[in-house]
Each structure stands twice: as C-alpha cells, then as structure tokens.
C-alpha cells in the first residue's frame, strides 16, 4: 500500500512539469474575456477584473525515529497532507484565499478577504495567521526544513478568525500589522476539553527593513517585533512541550488564569545564496488567584529561540528564490539544491524558583522542562512545484525536574516529497 | 608544616561536630514536635488552605480519591503543596471531609515533622468521638504497635470544619518507629467485598483484598506470593503440620493477640468483623515470609457489653483453625484476660474515656457536623463508660468458662 502511495505521488509530481512545457495551451475564447493559464498555479482570469488561482498540495513523509512518533505511525511512508484551495483578486483592491485540508480534523486553513485601497492601509478579515512569528507566517513552500521549529510550532499562535489592519509605509521600509482575533490561534488550541487556550486576542507586529533603499548586501535585512495579548480562562494551559515529532516532554498540569502575553523578536537576512534567520518568542500565562490560599502565583513561561542558516548550493539566483530553480529538471537543468541548518531551544516552566520544588498544580514555581534540537536539512527543488526534502534531527529532551524524568537524546530522519501546484 | 596540618585537622573536626550536632539536633527537634502533635491532652488546631475551586471538587467528588494541593499549618509549622484527598469507607462525607494528607504527593521527600502522611479522621461514624483514640490506647498498652492519635480543630480556609482525630499514617515512618525498619512489604486491607480467609488462587486475586502500600511497583508474584501461600496453607486440613506451615507465613501468636484485643473491645468491624476481615494492615519484613497485623480504624469498637468472646470465629478460615490449637487458644484467652484486667485496673478504661471526652468537649460542642449533635455524644459517652465498667468482668467470666471447657 505504501509503495502504491509513493508511486501516485511521483506520478503527480511529473504532471506540473509537463504543464510547464505548454503554459498557455488551453486558452478560452477571447471574446468572452476569459483567459486560462498556468504560471505558478493554474488560473482563470476574466477581463482583467477577476482572477482565480487553483492551488493544490500533496506531500508524503517518511519518518525513522528512535522516539515515539506522534505525527505519523512510526517508521513509515505516509501521504500526510492533501490540500486544495483557490486564491485570487477581484478588481484591483480585493484579494481572497480559501484553502482547506482533505481528511483533516480541522480542515479549513486560510479563508480570508483582503481589501487593499492603498498599500499602506489594508484590511484583512476571515481566518488567517496572526501576525506573530517569522517562520510561522512563512509559507510551507518557502521553508528550508520539513517542519517549522518547535519554537514556532508551539509558541507562535497560528491561525484564527479575526480582522487585521496592515500595510507597508515609508517606501516599504516599515511594515505593520495589528488585529483582533477570536482566540489566540490554533497552535495552542486544546485537543481535550480539560485544557484552556486564550480568548479574545489582540496581536500586532512591526517589521523594518532599514536598508531597503540601499544597494548593499544589507538591503534585504529585516528585523521585527511582535506582541499578542489574550484573556485566559481558568484551567490547565494547552501550550505544551512537544518534540519535533510530537513526543511530549512537558505537560504543564498547573492552573492558570488571567492573561496570556506573547512577545517575539525576529531577524532575517538573505545576502545572495545565503540566508540567516533568528527568532525569540516568549509566552507568559498568568496564574492569578491560583495559589492554595487564593494568592497569585508566578506566571508559567514558555520561551524559546532558533537560529537558522541556509545556502543555495546551486540552481537558483538567491536564497529567496530557491523554490524557483532557474533551470528545472527535464528542462536543461537539475533544479536547485539548498542546504540548511537550524539550532533551537524551547524551555517551559517558571522563570525563577521560589519555595521547594513541587509538581503541584498550584506550586509557586513550576519545574521546567525543555528541549534543544539541531536540524540539518537539504531540499532539492526539481522545479517550482516539486521538491524532495531531507532532514536529520538530533533532539535533547528533558522533562520537568520534579518528575525526575530522564534526559533523552533522539535522532530522527525525515524525508518528504512535496508537490504543490 | 605539622602545626598547619594540625590546625586543619582541628578545624575539620570542629566542622564535623557542628554539622553532626545540627543534623542530630534537627532530628530530635522534629521528633519532639511530632510527639507534641500526637499529645492527646489538648485539642490542636490544624489549618488547611485549599483553593476554593479544589475544595468544591473535593466535596463534589468525595467518593473518589481525587488529590488536590493544600497548605497545611500546625502551630508555626507550615507545609505548602501537600496532597489532600477524601478518605474512609463508610465515613466518607462531603460536609465533613475525612482527609488523608500526603506531604510528598507533589514533592518527593517532602515531610511534615518528619512524616510523609497524616490522616484527619472526621469521626462521623462514632457519636462518642473517642472510640478510635481509646481503642488505640488499649492496643498500645498491650504492646501492639498502634498509630498515635490526638484531636484537632480542623479549619479549611479559616472555616471550622469540625473536630477531627489526627491519626499517624501507617507508612514508612510508622514502620520505622514500630519495627525499626522501613523496607518491608506493607499491605492495607482493601475492602471491595467480604473476605474471610478463603484461598483465592493466584497472586493477582489478592490485589483486590490487600493493597500494597510499599513496593507498589513490584510484580504481583513478588508482592503476593507469601500471601497466596499463607491462605493456601490456611485452607488445608488443620492437621499436625498445619500450624507449622501457616506459622511460616503469619505470626500466629501476634494474630490471636490482635484479635483478642479487638474482641475484648467488642469490635464489630475488625478481623472478625460482620463483613469479614477488615481494618488492619499486613506487614512482612524485608526478606521475610512471615506477616503480622497492624491495627487500623477502630471506630466500631464498644459494640456490645455482652458480645461473645468467640463471636464469628467459626466464620473465619484462619481463626477457626488457629484457635483449634490448644496453645494458640490459650494465648488468645490470655490476651483477652490481660485486656480485660488492664481495662478494669483502677478503672483505667473508664478514666481514659472520661479524660479524653473532657479534652474534646468544647471543640465537639462547636462541631456542627457532628452526627446527632452534643446530646447524642453525651449519651454515647455514657454508654462507653458503662461498657468500660461492665465489659471487663464479662470477658473475664467468659474466659474462665472457655478455659473450663478444655
């Protein structure tokens, strides 16, 4: 069965390449104003006023890990994601996107409309990612690793329903996003009713590209800072410690209530074929009135960082264009090859220790648990639609000190075949 | 050089002495404080702080063993984040919670006055409130290791919950005090259904009868093999080798002494209880096969002044066979007589009832959760005093009659 699935994936991988040979083969009658083409995606356009792209994504993963694998069934090949969607424009001021997973517990992904009267002030409404986290808000197709960092995956909010004002001003050197959301994103959404996540959330981010107008190698440098604040009902929090492959290393069975505050800083720089990115995120959950005597307790804090570097070894002009090889496979080239490395650390628990070490849900300070992971990866973009990725991950996992959990070192190997049209 | 070395040696010696004095002094101080906690000449005050949400849950789910964190305070001593749960069988109550406190529930090694656990007995099944305390005193005076007990006004979040008995938990600390060892196998009689000493077969069947309180993670084969062997041998014919075989797995003299004291006190819910064997621990020393009984939960004593001294013996596979042996029967009758004479000597038992009742009087009157109120308590105490006066003579008379039979 696994072999059949793999064959289907490979077959699908060849289809867009064939289409690329004849990008405008199926043109509709001009007198109706319809135009069909396939550039990045198959799309249909009417009289230059309405444009609709059709998008689809299919990926298959192979995992081999010494750890229990929560994202798949152990060592296996698994067609893990099948996703379809449309995106496009209506007139010059309205953009939209609708995307959903096939066979997924939470099928709807981005479903939003963006109204863009001017570049400096746009309004986006619907379901989309909160403006928080560099890697989290980068599309999966543009990542150099199979999985986002655990810091992004666990501490950035992810998607939710809301409205956001955003734009880029000062000659595009300054970007801003500020929005109000129903909750604090799906990354911290509880799978079980016994845990709680943030309620109404305000989130904002500012990014600056101070050298954008220069011609130096620093022109691409971007730094940013983001904050988010949510109300937090009483309960055990759903922000938990999970390794890259989903191994639990910290379940904060402690009472929280009050506010959840997220802070993040980010930096990205892509000079030529190289790129570096780094991010620090801190999530703090209040524990108001949660002491045995009804006193306030130290906040539960999760914080983490990553530093990553990528290098387009061959086949593309720069790091930003790695997913669009200059000479695709079967078109006179072999695609592009990008290698990457990432070091990251995630720690959960109280910032300082007061009182004796205790695993009590109302302990003054929560014993910490954490993980450090190193990922080495390579991505071969056959063309702009098909990529083969491979990562090797080494994780050092440590549970909460009060639980006396043994430290664990886990090696994992991941391979992904990705087809995205 | 020698002088320098000598000075170093002296400094080191002094440091060791100071450290040793601090450690030993701390231990002595803790032991003294624990002795004071179990001083039954006064009613102590124990204060628990439990988050109101947890307290609601504790009351709503009082039939379950749900732990919640609590801060525990007695005098100037305070322990934070102890684990507290509802406890008891018939005595479980949502209005007056029976509580078990495990100080090491959330923090391995955490102790309160050197102990890992304490029981706060809500006394709701004893209208006189003193049965448990007085019965334990009888066991202790007759040389049987018994949990220490005192009384306390218990406040939860500064609200008076009622008068409680503070009971020493039968755990590692108790074993150290009673037997000078902590590494043996301790089992609590776990009441899911009546059990009267039948052969249950394989080891896992005994897990439903005896719940391990130490070595909990060991395999059933290790935990229960001697218990299985005990009840297997018990149910063999009571021939000449029965005693030797059974005696390998249980201290028979200690067993009949324990049961004799229960019988002397007219215990309705003990080893020969109305619902089978109840309210005791089994203890097996490290590397040993022989078990002994440890007394527990004596709030159904003083049932009837004239209850038979061989009541329900024939219903129990172990006692019915054991008491068929003349030396064990003699030991049983001797223990009964010792118990009765202790109770009667100088009117000790009645004096003890009067003394303890006087100690708790004011706190009991304030206890609005006391079943039946203070009038019921006064009547119950009056009955206990009558029991204390009349029961010893009845027991001695019955013992003489039994001896005359054989």
PDB file of C-alpha atoms in Angstrom, chain A residues 234 255 289-295 297 356-364 402, chain B residues 49-54 56-57 69-71 78 80-81 105-108 110 157:
ATOM      1  CA  UNK A 234      -9.101  29.193  34.412  1.00  0.00           C
ATOM      2  CA  UNK A 255      -3.677  26.117  36.979  1.00  0.00           C
ATOM      3  CA  UNK A 289      -5.583  33.610  42.326  1.00  0.00           C
ATOM      4  CA  UNK A 290      -4.335  30.077  41.746  1.00  0.00           C
ATOM      5  CA  UNK A 291      -2.445  29.552  44.999  1.00  0.00           C
ATOM      6  CA  UNK A 292      -3.896  27.292  47.651  1.00  0.00           C
ATOM      7  CA  UNK A 293      -4.729  30.421  49.608  1.00  0.00           C
ATOM      8  CA  UNK A 294      -6.078  32.179  46.524  1.00  0.00           C
ATOM      9  CA  UNK A 295      -2.874  34.135  46.074  1.00  0.00           C
ATOM     10  CA  UNK A 297       1.448  32.577  41.598  1.00  0.00           C
ATOM     11  CA  UNK A 356      10.518  23.896  47.289  1.00  0.00           C
ATOM     12  CA  UNK A 357      10.458  22.044  44.012  1.00  0.00           C
ATOM     13  CA  UNK A 358       6.943  20.704  43.577  1.00  0.00           C
ATOM     14  CA  UNK A 359       4.829  19.124  40.872  1.00  0.00           C
ATOM     15  CA  UNK A 360       1.694  20.521  42.472  1.00  0.00           C
ATOM     16  CA  UNK A 361      -0.766  22.194  40.086  1.00  0.00           C
ATOM     17  CA  UNK A 362      -0.607  25.138  42.468  1.00  0.00           C
ATOM     18  CA  UNK A 363       3.136  25.185  43.053  1.00  0.00           C
ATOM     19  CA  UNK A 364       4.634  28.618  43.471  1.00  0.00           C
ATOM     20  CA  UNK A 402      10.123  17.399  39.800  1.00  0.00           C
TER      21      UNK A 402
ATOM     22  CA  UNK B  49      -5.633  26.224  52.837  1.00  0.00           C
ATOM     23  CA  UNK B  50      -7.229  24.759  49.749  1.00  0.00           C
ATOM     24  CA  UNK B  51      -8.052  26.753  46.665  1.00  0.00           C
ATOM     25  CA  UNK B  52     -11.843  27.214  46.637  1.00  0.00           C
ATOM     26  CA  UNK B  53     -12.128  25.536  43.260  1.00  0.00           C
ATOM     27  CA  UNK B  54     -10.266  22.485  44.538  1.00  0.00           C
ATOM     28  CA  UNK B  56     -15.551  22.380  45.637  1.00  0.00           C
ATOM     29  CA  UNK B  57     -14.143  19.484  43.618  1.00  0.00           C
ATOM     30  CA  UNK B  69      -2.934  20.597  46.732  1.00  0.00           C
ATOM     31  CA  UNK B  70      -3.222  22.189  50.148  1.00  0.00           C
ATOM     32  CA  UNK B  71      -1.087  24.180  52.530  1.00  0.00           C
ATOM     33  CA  UNK B  78       3.686  25.067  57.585  1.00  0.00           C
ATOM     34  CA  UNK B  80       2.957  24.047  51.143  1.00  0.00           C
ATOM     35  CA  UNK B  81       1.504  21.978  48.357  1.00  0.00           C
ATOM     36  CA  UNK B 105       2.434  13.769  46.839  1.00  0.00           C
ATOM     37  CA  UNK B 106       3.865  16.547  44.681  1.00  0.00           C
ATOM     38  CA  UNK B 107       7.387  16.831  46.032  1.00  0.00           C
ATOM     39  CA  UNK B 108       9.359  13.665  46.559  1.00  0.00           C
ATOM     40  CA  UNK B 110       8.735  16.466  51.417  1.00  0.00           C
ATOM     41  CA  UNK B 157      -9.761  28.219  54.561  1.00  0.00           C
TER      42      UNK B 157
END
